[in-house]
Amino acid sequence: MGLLNRLNDPIGLDGIIFGTVEDLLNWGRSKSDWYLQFGLACCAIEFMAVNASHFDMMRYGCIPRSSPRQADFVIISGTVTLKMADRLKRVYEQMAEPKYVIAMGSCANSGGPYWEHGYHVLKGVDRILPVDVYVPGCPPRPEALQEGLILLQKKIRMEEIFRKRKRLAEEDLANQMNYK
Amino acid sequence: MSEKKYIDIEFSQLDSERMRLFMGPQHPSTHGVLQLEVELDGEIVTDLIPHIGYLHRCFEKHAENMTYPQIIPYIDRLDYISSMNNELPYVMGLEKMLDIQVSEKVEYIRVIFSELNRIANHQIAIATFGLDSGAFTPFLYYFRDREMILTIFEKASGGRLLYNYFWVGGLAADVHPTFKEDITEAIRIIRDTNAEILNLLLKNKIFIDRTANVGILPADIAISYGVTGPILRASGIPLDLRKAEPYSIYERFDFDIPVGNGEVGTVGDCWDRNIVRFREMEESCKIIEQALKTFPSQGDVRENVPKRIRLPKGEIYCKAENPKGELGFYIISDGKDKPERVKVRAPSFVNLSALPEMSRGYMFADLVMILGSVDIVLGEVDR
Amino acid sequence: MKPNEIFKELKVHFGEEITELVENPSSDTYISVKPEKIDEICRFLRDNDAFKFDFLTLLSGLDLKEKLGIVYHLYSMELKHRLVLKTEVPKDSPNLPSLVRVWRTADWHEREAFDMFGINFQGHHNLIRILCPYDWEGYPLRKDYKEPEEYHGNRVPY
Ligand code: SF4
């Protein structure tokens, strides 16, 4: 209830807050991040447990979406194989910006138990996607995944939207110049 | 007013174009990373090709490079919903080759935990099947109950999902002191919930309409495809290895084998598969209750665990009734401390191969139901 | 029926095709056969009223250094007995008849054996890779297999 507390501001003007638009946007984005409903391996069962009654992921504002185009972040819950890697990349590309990735479990982090002889296992999903939060464990406990979610929300809250936009625009311009 | 013209068409002569549709690997109801290539005529499924291997984690390669006890954690990760059941045939096979007799207490704990895990597996199977058919409540109820079973496992073994608990010659650790009371309480709650789910989901008119007479698998085709487990029993064949070739101490307990009998539709349809799973939960409860009555609380569970495992030269096929069917390990040893070859007979792999046979001629929307009723785990299909 | 009785019966019908009965005290007994007529032997085992092996439990490939092995685990639902058949093919021409027309479950099992060992089952209608990607190279479970350095731009070793 951070916002409501700020509304009782000592200035004496009820209902008026001082802050930046960026704060408001970030607050909104971090509290309603929808995720892609997507399970890969054993970790997906713990992920399902987080969704279900005991741990209740929806109270963080996370709602499952079945289409990548509606999702804000994706939880890579399990082993990514080489056959799956191309598909995973495509799923990630279909998601709309801004998008985030949580790598859940040691398989997604680094290949996990299959790091040595797994000729068909991708040793860490960060070889194909940019990962924001790593959750270690094999499988991570639901509490660990919840902590990962909170960390992701923290990360979203600290983002600098306008500066980033400006930087991206400059980069774009530079790219165009180079192209010419 | 213009005259109405009727076009005279023989519908059988209409030649519609077949459509190919890809479903998965990222699809909410493929239960993991499975890709189905579906050929459709309008809305009718005319052919189906499953593309598997998206979770091929090279288990058999790992097994060749690991010592015998090191393989057990990898076996957990095959069928990750019922890890306890997975470990059982493997350790039984090794014990048979090494000629180790495990104590009475170990056998009891193994049976009790296997049956508890069978309940947990069937809970997930029915819960996700309900989810596929649009019922969210059973999912929440069953996951609430499953959490209780996992807590018992966690107290005993330290893991919530993957246990590494059954060791060759014994168990990793003794059970906790409140083991009996915990399980008695859990069974009471499981039974309560099941009574509720029966009315909520399985006897629900909408549910019956969607699942009865859908995805029928006749018994002879099931046998030819090598299908085992609840799917085979739903087709009317009472084959259960716990009864057919009793292992461990299963012959001491009194339980029935539920078979499908087409109560609301035809024998071997989706509804039958689910009711068979549902009734098996009750049978498991019965076994656990009987086992708890005669449970020997004295004894050391690690006294027979060998320090170093070196199998004699030879080979063995060891099998057990997994929640999904007959799980077998074919272990070949050449006298070293690592196996020469371990081959898994994964029940889901075999059961999935019968999917095209089950789904041809049904509507596309029914395909989700049929796939859900097969209850596959991709970790085991692809290994 | 015990494996030695089945062995005698098979010997009467197929003679030279059936090589030996291997018995070992601590492990399973198996019958080793020649690969050329494996489909006929299996059909006989399935249809004969004394055996009724209607269930192929498992088909596995093996790497035996110089040769490749194929092992069939059979089960009879009605008579509740099991049997293990073993056969060998040379590594440079690993050909033997397919069993898809005897038991349909052999379809995927044979595809897997092809995928992992490169065993060529003649008469199989769709012998393509099943677990590895369709453009994978090499047969992973052979003992001399080296894992690739790269696949589709992704580094494979750790
Ligand atoms: S990290 Fe462990 S539990 Fe998670 S997918 Fe990998 S093997 Fe399974």
XYZ file of C-alpha atoms and ligand atoms in Angstrom:
729
model
C 0.000 0.000 0.000
C 2.855 2.295 -0.738
C 0.825 4.714 -2.800
C -1.954 5.187 -0.246
C 0.556 5.956 2.459
C 2.003 8.628 0.274
C -1.458 10.088 -0.253
C -1.607 11.030 3.420
C 1.157 13.435 2.766
C 2.202 15.790 5.576
C 1.831 18.755 3.209
C -1.833 18.845 4.084
C -3.330 18.563 0.639
C -5.346 15.366 0.605
C -5.019 13.226 -2.472
C -2.048 14.998 -3.973
C 1.260 13.301 -4.314
C 4.530 14.479 -5.627
C 6.551 12.121 -7.727
C 7.692 11.439 -11.196
C 5.686 9.886 -13.951
C 8.387 7.302 -14.146
C 7.680 6.203 -10.588
C 4.017 5.801 -11.347
C 4.628 3.844 -14.522
C 7.147 1.599 -12.871
C 4.896 0.995 -9.932
C 2.085 0.024 -12.265
C 4.240 -2.228 -14.362
C 5.837 -3.997 -11.450
C 2.560 -4.793 -9.744
C 0.795 -6.248 -12.749
C 3.352 -8.301 -14.573
C 1.723 -11.121 -16.462
C 3.659 -14.215 -17.217
C 3.715 -16.764 -19.965
C 2.249 -20.071 -18.900
C 4.987 -22.310 -20.091
C 6.492 -25.359 -18.436
C 9.535 -27.255 -19.548
C 10.573 -29.969 -17.109
C 10.579 -30.953 -13.447
C 10.804 -27.368 -12.294
C 7.492 -26.719 -14.020
C 5.789 -28.860 -11.398
C 7.100 -26.617 -8.645
C 6.073 -23.675 -10.784
C 2.574 -25.145 -10.947
C 2.631 -25.522 -7.186
C 3.427 -21.822 -6.893
C 0.429 -21.113 -9.096
C -1.891 -23.271 -7.056
C -3.604 -22.854 -3.754
C -0.785 -23.038 -1.247
C 1.484 -20.345 -2.618
C -0.910 -18.385 -4.811
C 1.119 -16.446 -7.304
C -1.773 -14.213 -8.314
C -1.491 -12.200 -5.154
C 1.640 -10.624 -6.605
C -0.375 -9.443 -9.545
C 0.969 -12.166 -11.799
C -1.643 -13.638 -14.090
C -0.933 -16.537 -16.443
C -1.276 -15.851 -20.158
C -1.182 -18.550 -22.749
C -0.001 -16.326 -25.564
C 3.500 -14.872 -25.578
C 2.180 -11.649 -27.070
C 0.306 -10.783 -23.893
C 3.049 -11.707 -21.470
C 5.477 -9.444 -19.679
C 7.868 -12.073 -18.497
C 8.584 -15.729 -18.976
C 9.791 -18.233 -16.419
C 12.134 -20.758 -17.990
C 11.215 -23.617 -15.723
C 13.433 -26.508 -16.617
C 15.944 -27.987 -18.984
C 16.294 -26.339 -22.367
C 17.446 -28.806 -24.982
C 19.032 -27.938 -28.275
C 15.903 -28.980 -30.118
C 13.884 -26.628 -27.932
C 16.342 -23.733 -28.058
C 15.189 -22.435 -31.442
C 11.536 -22.608 -30.424
C 12.264 -20.866 -27.162
C 14.013 -18.061 -28.962
C 10.999 -17.638 -31.188
C 8.642 -17.558 -28.233
C 10.803 -14.890 -26.644
C 10.856 -12.858 -29.834
C 7.075 -12.904 -29.962
C 6.786 -11.261 -26.580
C 6.231 -7.507 -26.582
C 8.768 -5.123 -25.075
C 9.501 -4.611 -22.229
C 10.084 -8.246 -21.446
C 11.894 -10.100 -18.728
C 13.187 -13.597 -18.146
C 13.471 -15.596 -14.952
C 15.696 -18.662 -15.199
C 14.333 -21.171 -12.724
C 16.406 -24.106 -11.572
C 19.974 -25.097 -12.142
C 19.197 -26.542 -15.569
C 18.108 -23.183 -16.883
C 20.993 -21.503 -15.092
C 23.824 -23.697 -16.251
C 22.735 -27.117 -17.431
C 22.261 -28.492 -13.926
C 22.807 -32.206 -13.495
C 23.160 -32.583 -17.251
C 26.118 -30.294 -17.676
C 28.711 -32.966 -18.348
C 27.327 -35.708 -20.548
C 24.217 -33.995 -21.871
C 25.014 -33.882 -25.551
C 21.554 -32.553 -26.278
C 21.171 -30.070 -23.431
C 21.763 -26.353 -23.687
C 24.094 -25.486 -20.827
C 22.298 -22.467 -19.509
C 19.493 -20.491 -21.076
C 21.581 -17.307 -20.907
C 23.369 -18.530 -23.993
C 20.297 -17.660 -26.036
C 18.226 -15.188 -23.988
C 19.105 -12.298 -21.679
C 18.228 -13.432 -18.164
C 17.127 -10.991 -15.479
C 16.802 -13.170 -12.394
C 18.439 -16.513 -11.690
C 16.749 -18.806 -9.189
C 19.079 -21.621 -8.126
C 17.996 -25.025 -6.893
C 17.102 -28.390 -8.307
C 14.195 -27.833 -8.126
C 13.987 -24.479 -6.334
C 11.497 -24.439 -3.522
C 8.349 -22.440 -4.237
C 9.551 -19.890 -1.704
C 12.705 -19.428 -3.737
C 10.722 -18.747 -6.883
C 8.623 -16.256 -4.965
C 11.762 -14.464 -3.902
C 12.819 -14.420 -7.539
C 9.521 -12.797 -8.444
C 9.955 -10.137 -5.804
C 13.463 -9.453 -7.069
C 12.129 -9.061 -10.588
C 9.516 -6.609 -9.378
C 12.221 -4.667 -7.592
C 14.204 -4.554 -10.782
C 11.240 -3.270 -12.757
C 10.598 -0.587 -10.157
C 14.101 0.790 -10.541
C 14.020 1.166 -14.272
C 14.692 4.475 -15.992
C 12.144 4.603 -18.740
C 12.808 8.027 -20.219
C 16.550 7.842 -20.165
C 16.387 4.461 -21.747
C 14.099 5.729 -24.462
C 16.413 8.597 -25.149
C 19.414 6.318 -25.277
C 17.634 3.926 -27.597
C 16.605 6.763 -29.879
C 20.180 8.006 -30.040
C 21.399 4.521 -30.785
C 18.824 4.218 -33.508
C 19.944 7.449 -35.052
C 23.557 6.393 -34.909
C 22.673 3.126 -36.528
C 20.876 4.909 -39.323
C 23.855 7.149 -39.915
C 26.107 4.152 -40.070
C 23.757 2.538 -42.489
C 23.928 5.480 -44.811
C -38.668 -11.727 -55.713
C -36.117 -13.946 -57.132
C -36.574 -17.613 -57.002
C -34.639 -19.488 -54.380
C -32.096 -21.776 -55.858
C -31.070 -24.938 -54.147
C -27.746 -26.389 -54.905
C -27.750 -30.097 -54.997
C -24.609 -31.517 -53.475
C -23.650 -35.014 -52.612
C -21.778 -34.399 -49.418
C -19.739 -37.525 -49.737
C -18.373 -36.209 -53.012
C -17.306 -32.918 -51.551
C -13.581 -32.822 -51.439
C -12.401 -30.434 -48.825
C -8.832 -29.444 -48.461
C -6.902 -30.967 -45.609
C -5.262 -28.562 -43.237
C -2.106 -29.117 -41.237
C -1.904 -27.536 -37.861
C 0.973 -27.518 -35.418
C 0.155 -27.645 -31.754
C 2.969 -26.979 -29.343
C 5.679 -27.145 -28.122
C 4.557 -24.026 -26.306
C 0.912 -24.787 -25.763
C -0.894 -24.667 -22.437
C -2.443 -28.097 -22.734
C 0.308 -30.238 -24.173
C 1.554 -30.943 -20.627
C 5.068 -29.864 -21.336
C 7.028 -29.636 -24.515
C 5.261 -31.891 -26.956
C 4.530 -30.994 -30.528
C 1.572 -32.449 -32.345
C 1.220 -32.158 -36.066
C -2.478 -32.472 -36.711
C -4.090 -33.041 -40.072
C -7.614 -31.717 -40.111
C -10.551 -32.155 -42.397
C -12.730 -29.298 -41.309
C -12.820 -29.970 -37.607
C -12.202 -33.687 -37.746
C -8.762 -34.999 -36.926
C -7.740 -37.238 -39.779
C -4.169 -37.822 -38.780
C -1.823 -36.965 -36.006
C 1.949 -37.099 -35.745
C 3.518 -36.504 -32.353
C 6.972 -34.935 -32.527
C 8.787 -35.713 -29.320
C 12.319 -35.209 -28.083
C 12.071 -31.604 -26.930
C 13.160 -32.729 -23.497
C 15.673 -35.373 -24.488
C 18.136 -35.094 -21.620
C 20.354 -38.051 -22.501
C 19.550 -40.194 -19.494
C 20.983 -43.351 -21.003
C 24.267 -41.620 -21.794
C 24.489 -40.335 -18.247
C 23.762 -43.775 -16.850
C 26.743 -45.198 -18.686
C 29.031 -42.651 -17.084
C 27.804 -42.770 -13.503
C 28.194 -45.268 -10.692
C 25.126 -47.189 -9.648
C 24.068 -45.019 -6.685
C 24.732 -41.858 -8.688
C 22.119 -42.896 -11.228
C 19.274 -42.743 -8.709
C 18.928 -38.923 -8.808
C 18.696 -39.080 -12.588
C 15.995 -41.700 -12.313
C 14.051 -39.289 -10.118
C 14.091 -36.840 -12.961
C 12.547 -39.228 -15.463
C 8.994 -39.145 -14.263
C 9.305 -36.228 -11.967
C 5.781 -36.440 -10.632
C 6.211 -39.897 -9.126
C 9.874 -40.115 -8.217
C 9.443 -42.647 -5.419
C 7.808 -45.104 -7.782
C 10.606 -44.611 -10.273
C 13.326 -45.539 -7.845
C 11.637 -48.721 -6.717
C 12.243 -51.025 -9.721
C 15.829 -49.855 -10.080
C 16.845 -50.541 -6.511
C 14.905 -53.805 -6.504
C 16.739 -54.959 -9.586
C 20.144 -54.127 -8.169
C 19.288 -55.833 -4.896
C 18.280 -58.931 -6.775
C 21.569 -59.025 -8.630
C 23.633 -58.307 -5.529
C 21.562 -60.741 -3.502
C 20.739 -58.272 -0.749
C 17.774 -58.876 1.527
C 16.295 -55.666 2.818
C 14.662 -55.537 6.198
C 10.952 -55.669 6.821
C 10.773 -52.045 7.832
C 12.380 -50.869 4.613
C 9.888 -52.824 2.538
C 7.005 -51.299 4.436
C 8.255 -47.765 4.049
C 8.862 -48.345 0.349
C 5.350 -49.597 -0.221
C 3.755 -46.824 1.804
C 5.715 -44.113 0.049
C 5.144 -45.575 -3.390
C 1.428 -45.639 -2.807
C 1.409 -42.113 -1.426
C 3.254 -40.971 -4.489
C 0.790 -42.801 -6.688
C -1.962 -40.783 -5.059
C -0.034 -37.566 -5.658
C 0.475 -38.500 -9.290
C -3.173 -39.273 -9.899
C -4.130 -36.054 -8.190
C -2.047 -34.102 -10.666
C -3.380 -36.171 -13.544
C -7.015 -35.513 -12.700
C -6.340 -31.920 -11.708
C -4.662 -31.022 -14.983
C -7.264 -32.950 -16.901
C -9.907 -30.877 -15.181
C -7.923 -27.775 -16.085
C -7.899 -28.829 -19.737
C -11.650 -29.260 -19.690
C -12.104 -25.862 -18.111
C -12.555 -26.755 -14.445
C -10.173 -24.787 -12.264
C -11.480 -25.708 -8.823
C -10.340 -29.356 -8.723
C -6.857 -28.122 -9.564
C -6.806 -25.912 -6.500
C -8.284 -28.579 -4.245
C -5.907 -31.278 -5.370
C -2.832 -29.134 -5.142
C -3.808 -28.188 -1.624
C -3.935 -31.882 -0.678
C -0.836 -32.784 -2.600
C 1.109 -30.255 -0.574
C 0.367 -32.425 2.463
C 1.857 -35.513 0.868
C 4.901 -33.544 -0.187
C 5.392 -32.343 3.361
C 5.482 -35.946 4.571
C 8.058 -36.787 1.922
C 10.041 -33.735 2.811
C 10.146 -34.627 6.466
C 11.462 -38.065 5.602
C 13.815 -37.373 2.726
C 14.502 -33.659 2.629
C 13.199 -33.104 -0.878
C 9.854 -31.862 -2.035
C 9.805 -33.270 -5.524
C 12.926 -35.319 -6.224
C 13.893 -37.445 -3.287
C 16.829 -39.813 -3.857
C 15.309 -41.713 -0.955
C 15.304 -45.389 -1.902
C 18.859 -46.620 -1.838
C 20.225 -49.964 -2.831
C 19.841 -52.079 0.288
C 17.812 -49.609 2.282
C 16.733 -46.014 2.532
C 18.558 -42.735 2.755
C 17.150 -41.934 6.174
C 14.666 -43.192 8.678
C 11.161 -41.798 8.746
C 10.308 -39.017 11.129
C 8.641 -39.765 14.489
C 5.190 -38.455 13.597
C 5.122 -40.438 10.361
C 2.104 -42.579 11.215
C -0.093 -39.775 12.464
C 0.783 -37.560 9.514
C -0.203 -40.206 7.008
C -3.402 -41.145 8.794
C -4.423 -37.507 8.792
C -3.427 -37.101 5.151
C -5.492 -40.092 4.090
C -8.523 -38.794 5.912
C -8.288 -35.486 4.070
C -7.569 -37.149 0.722
C -10.722 -39.204 1.069
C -12.778 -36.163 1.981
C -11.553 -34.250 -1.035
C -12.088 -37.197 -3.316
C -15.708 -37.468 -2.238
C -16.093 -33.817 -3.128
C -14.294 -34.079 -6.463
C -16.438 -37.024 -7.494
C -19.518 -34.855 -7.432
C -17.796 -31.713 -8.534
C -15.965 -33.037 -11.556
C -16.357 -36.679 -12.469
C -20.110 -36.919 -12.061
C -20.650 -33.484 -13.542
C -22.934 -33.484 -16.565
C -20.736 -31.117 -18.561
C -17.664 -33.164 -17.828
C -19.373 -36.407 -18.795
C -20.593 -34.879 -22.031
C -17.094 -33.867 -22.959
C -15.341 -37.088 -22.051
C -17.751 -39.980 -22.522
C -17.408 -41.771 -25.877
C -14.332 -39.736 -26.708
C -10.954 -41.240 -27.489
C -11.970 -44.862 -27.321
C -9.085 -47.330 -27.279
C -10.195 -50.942 -27.788
C -8.365 -53.576 -25.801
C -6.750 -55.446 -28.691
C -5.267 -52.277 -30.155
C -4.064 -51.258 -26.720
C -2.199 -54.535 -26.347
C -0.687 -54.300 -29.788
C 0.584 -50.834 -28.930
C 2.037 -52.091 -25.661
C -0.047 -49.702 -23.597
C 0.045 -50.307 -19.841
C -1.218 -48.734 -16.667
C -4.535 -47.014 -16.115
C -5.103 -46.664 -19.853
C -4.944 -50.402 -20.413
C -7.103 -51.043 -17.389
C -9.630 -48.511 -18.614
C -9.885 -50.586 -21.783
C -11.056 -53.462 -19.635
C -7.909 -55.517 -19.071
C -7.057 -55.957 -15.396
C -3.288 -56.097 -15.759
C -1.484 -54.724 -12.761
C 2.018 -55.913 -11.970
C 1.351 -55.544 -8.287
C -1.110 -58.413 -8.656
C 0.188 -60.215 -11.749
C 3.794 -60.594 -10.611
C 3.858 -59.345 -7.023
C 7.063 -57.650 -6.016
C 8.219 -56.207 -2.697
C 5.497 -57.083 -0.160
C 2.441 -56.332 -2.238
C 1.020 -59.835 -1.983
C 0.320 -59.264 1.703
C -2.227 -56.564 1.079
C -5.751 -56.807 -0.023
C -6.748 -54.462 -2.813
C -8.724 -54.474 -6.042
C -7.781 -53.492 -9.551
C -10.289 -51.005 -10.915
C -11.106 -51.497 -14.584
C -13.109 -49.388 -16.953
C -16.572 -50.704 -17.675
C -18.138 -47.988 -19.737
C -20.490 -46.671 -17.082
C -21.341 -43.495 -18.928
C -20.131 -44.311 -22.410
C -18.016 -46.943 -24.063
C -15.299 -49.023 -22.453
C -11.944 -47.320 -22.864
C -13.019 -43.718 -23.300
C -11.563 -40.674 -21.592
C -13.996 -40.803 -18.722
C -13.070 -44.396 -17.977
C -9.407 -43.527 -17.804
C -10.090 -40.869 -15.267
C -12.400 -42.932 -13.134
C -9.813 -45.717 -13.081
C -7.235 -43.282 -11.753
C -9.721 -41.935 -9.302
C -10.557 -45.381 -7.928
C -6.917 -46.354 -7.769
C -6.398 -43.578 -5.280
C -8.872 -45.252 -2.966
C -7.113 -48.594 -3.418
C -3.812 -46.971 -2.555
C -5.371 -45.540 0.580
C -6.478 -49.052 1.477
C -2.977 -50.448 1.010
C -1.439 -47.703 3.112
C -3.934 -48.246 5.911
C -3.200 -51.963 6.007
C 0.526 -51.335 5.937
C 0.354 -48.827 8.761
C -1.445 -51.360 10.944
C 1.403 -53.863 10.798
C 4.219 -51.360 10.419
C 7.344 -52.516 12.307
C 8.814 -49.470 13.986
C 12.065 -51.122 15.068
C 15.056 -51.545 12.845
C 17.831 -49.690 11.073
C 17.053 -48.699 7.509
C 20.684 -48.381 6.467
C 22.217 -51.536 7.861
C 22.275 -53.342 4.510
C 23.413 -50.445 2.375
C 26.667 -51.609 0.742
C 29.678 -49.321 0.886
C 30.586 -49.881 -2.711
C 28.422 -51.370 -5.400
C 29.995 -53.630 -7.957
C 27.558 -55.794 -9.832
C 28.459 -59.265 -11.074
C 28.567 -59.720 -14.811
C 25.092 -60.188 -16.183
C 21.885 -58.444 -17.061
C 18.489 -57.972 -15.539
C 15.138 -56.529 -16.482
C 13.440 -55.159 -13.402
C 9.990 -53.698 -13.506
C 7.296 -52.260 -11.300
C 3.865 -50.784 -11.674
C 4.321 -47.067 -11.951
C 1.277 -44.781 -11.768
C 1.535 -44.497 -15.553
C 2.188 -48.116 -16.393
C 4.928 -50.662 -16.395
C 8.248 -48.990 -15.705
C 11.204 -51.226 -16.434
C 14.955 -50.910 -16.308
C 17.105 -53.167 -18.403
C 20.507 -53.079 -16.745
C 23.562 -54.710 -18.273
C 26.654 -54.971 -16.134
C 30.104 -56.029 -17.186
C 31.527 -56.303 -13.686
C 32.644 -52.692 -13.277
C 31.214 -50.138 -10.901
C 29.443 -48.423 -13.755
C 26.757 -50.083 -15.855
C 27.438 -51.048 -19.424
C 23.977 -49.974 -20.448
C 20.754 -48.921 -18.783
C 17.687 -48.882 -20.929
C 14.404 -47.551 -19.645
C 11.033 -48.827 -20.608
C 9.152 -45.625 -20.085
C 5.396 -46.149 -19.833
C 4.545 -42.665 -21.082
C 6.639 -43.147 -24.205
C 4.770 -46.291 -25.133
C 1.385 -44.921 -24.163
C 1.905 -41.795 -26.223
C 2.598 -43.862 -29.316
C -1.036 -44.967 -29.233
C -2.288 -41.372 -29.319
C -2.799 -41.198 -33.112
C -4.893 -44.337 -32.899
C -7.024 -42.857 -30.138
C -7.665 -39.491 -31.692
C -8.340 -40.209 -35.360
C -11.885 -39.294 -36.302
C -12.652 -37.068 -33.342
C -13.084 -33.332 -33.212
C -10.065 -31.130 -32.796
C -11.380 -29.878 -29.466
C -11.526 -33.445 -28.218
C -7.852 -33.897 -28.944
C -6.959 -31.871 -25.862
C -9.127 -34.139 -23.767
C -7.629 -37.291 -25.237
C -4.093 -36.094 -24.707
C -4.904 -35.102 -21.151
C -6.368 -38.495 -20.406
C -3.186 -40.272 -21.496
C -1.360 -38.511 -18.645
C 2.109 -38.235 -20.079
C 5.189 -36.775 -18.474
C 7.609 -35.496 -21.047
C 10.643 -36.152 -18.899
C 9.892 -39.810 -19.271
C 8.807 -39.755 -22.880
C 12.031 -38.158 -24.025
C 14.349 -39.273 -21.243
C 6.571 -71.702 -19.850
C 10.242 -71.653 -18.951
C 12.787 -70.245 -21.417
C 14.474 -73.619 -21.904
C 11.187 -75.203 -23.022
C 10.588 -72.354 -25.413
C 14.123 -72.744 -26.670
C 13.561 -76.438 -27.467
C 10.337 -75.681 -29.265
C 11.924 -72.897 -31.305
C 14.842 -75.125 -32.163
C 12.437 -77.648 -33.648
C 10.803 -75.030 -35.860
C 13.674 -72.813 -36.848
C 16.755 -74.990 -36.419
C 19.886 -73.080 -37.305
C 18.326 -69.660 -36.767
C 18.271 -70.175 -33.018
C 21.826 -70.123 -31.752
C 21.930 -70.691 -28.036
C 20.288 -70.425 -24.658
C 22.336 -68.353 -22.227
C 21.713 -69.071 -18.581
C 23.382 -67.182 -15.792
C 22.553 -67.678 -12.117
C 22.412 -64.016 -11.100
C 20.697 -62.636 -14.166
C 17.995 -63.163 -16.750
C 18.060 -66.061 -19.158
C 17.958 -65.187 -22.809
C 17.799 -66.906 -26.175
C 20.108 -65.651 -28.828
C 18.959 -65.835 -32.429
C 20.194 -64.854 -35.862
C 18.833 -61.557 -37.208
C 17.690 -62.605 -40.678
C 14.379 -64.250 -39.753
C 13.612 -62.390 -36.557
C 10.216 -61.279 -37.836
C 9.135 -64.827 -38.588
C 10.311 -66.049 -35.211
C 8.409 -63.292 -33.468
C 5.271 -63.885 -35.487
C 5.485 -67.547 -34.555
C 5.897 -66.670 -30.884
C 2.910 -64.381 -31.062
C 0.520 -66.685 -32.878
C 1.363 -70.062 -31.414
C -1.118 -71.090 -28.744
C 1.578 -72.433 -26.469
C 3.359 -69.067 -26.200
C 0.912 -66.242 -26.999
C 3.465 -63.482 -26.674
C 1.093 -60.663 -27.467
C 3.062 -57.897 -25.802
C 6.425 -56.467 -26.765
C 7.558 -54.859 -23.547
C 10.851 -53.417 -24.631
C 13.129 -53.256 -27.606
C 16.604 -51.979 -26.887
C 19.717 -51.435 -28.901
C 23.153 -52.215 -27.544
C 26.690 -51.372 -28.515
C 28.818 -54.504 -28.212
C 32.067 -52.892 -29.422
C 32.399 -54.742 -32.754
C 28.711 -55.404 -33.246
C 25.379 -53.886 -32.452
C 22.878 -55.852 -30.440
C 19.105 -55.744 -30.345
C 17.198 -57.146 -27.395
C 13.492 -57.970 -27.351
C 11.607 -58.423 -24.101
C 8.351 -60.252 -24.651
C 5.439 -60.830 -22.343
C 2.275 -62.825 -22.583
C -0.788 -61.279 -20.997
C -2.688 -64.515 -20.852
C -0.019 -67.009 -19.838
C 1.956 -64.473 -17.789
C 5.404 -65.527 -18.884
C 8.335 -63.518 -20.197
C 11.049 -64.147 -22.714
C 14.195 -62.333 -23.793
C 15.481 -62.605 -27.353
C 18.841 -61.250 -28.329
C 20.336 -60.773 -31.752
C 23.434 -59.158 -33.203
C 24.166 -57.306 -36.415
C 27.538 -56.128 -37.733
C 28.324 -52.446 -37.317
C 29.006 -51.698 -40.960
C 25.740 -53.147 -42.242
C 23.272 -53.041 -39.352
C 20.239 -54.402 -41.153
C 17.481 -56.612 -39.856
C 13.753 -56.998 -40.463
C 11.354 -54.675 -38.712
C 8.705 -55.941 -36.317
C 6.146 -53.198 -36.919
C 3.816 -55.649 -38.568
C 3.990 -58.020 -35.632
C 3.555 -55.578 -32.764
C 2.683 -51.999 -33.531
C 4.487 -50.777 -30.456
C 7.726 -51.684 -32.228
C 7.266 -48.565 -34.355
C 8.586 -46.030 -31.874
C 10.993 -48.430 -30.219
C 12.665 -49.121 -33.543
C 12.812 -45.472 -34.387
C 14.559 -44.896 -31.088
C 17.062 -47.674 -31.728
C 17.715 -46.151 -35.144
C 18.134 -42.728 -33.608
C 20.539 -43.854 -30.907
C 22.500 -46.615 -32.636
C 21.842 -46.343 -36.337
C 20.279 -49.757 -36.632
C 18.439 -50.062 -39.905
C 15.132 -51.866 -39.565
C 14.139 -52.983 -43.022
C 10.462 -52.678 -43.827
C 9.763 -49.952 -41.294
C 7.427 -47.418 -42.878
C 8.853 -44.322 -41.258
C 12.375 -44.851 -39.986
C 13.388 -41.324 -38.980
C 14.929 -39.863 -35.860
C 12.608 -39.563 -32.913
C 14.372 -38.022 -29.912
C 17.181 -36.038 -31.462
C 16.402 -33.306 -33.979
C 15.830 -34.515 -37.514
C 19.093 -32.978 -38.711
C 21.253 -34.386 -35.917
C 24.428 -36.120 -36.909
C 25.863 -39.290 -35.437
C 24.417 -41.940 -33.189
C 24.720 -40.732 -29.591
C 24.657 -43.983 -27.673
C 27.426 -45.663 -29.614
C 30.470 -45.921 -27.387
C 32.702 -44.020 -29.796
C 30.343 -41.062 -30.121
C 31.843 -37.595 -29.774
C 29.449 -34.822 -28.907
C 29.369 -32.045 -31.496
C 31.017 -28.698 -30.858
C 28.099 -26.696 -32.131
C 24.497 -27.163 -33.135
C 22.524 -24.416 -34.898
C 24.912 -21.807 -33.563
C 24.732 -22.953 -29.963
C 27.839 -24.269 -28.267
C 27.238 -27.786 -26.977
C 30.023 -28.539 -24.456
C 29.847 -26.821 -21.090
S 16.965 -27.889 -12.275
Fe 16.577 -29.965 -11.503
S 14.375 -29.980 -11.106
Fe 14.769 -28.246 -12.446
S 14.482 -29.005 -14.520
Fe 16.642 -29.252 -14.031
S 16.809 -31.317 -13.257
Fe 14.661 -30.788 -13.170
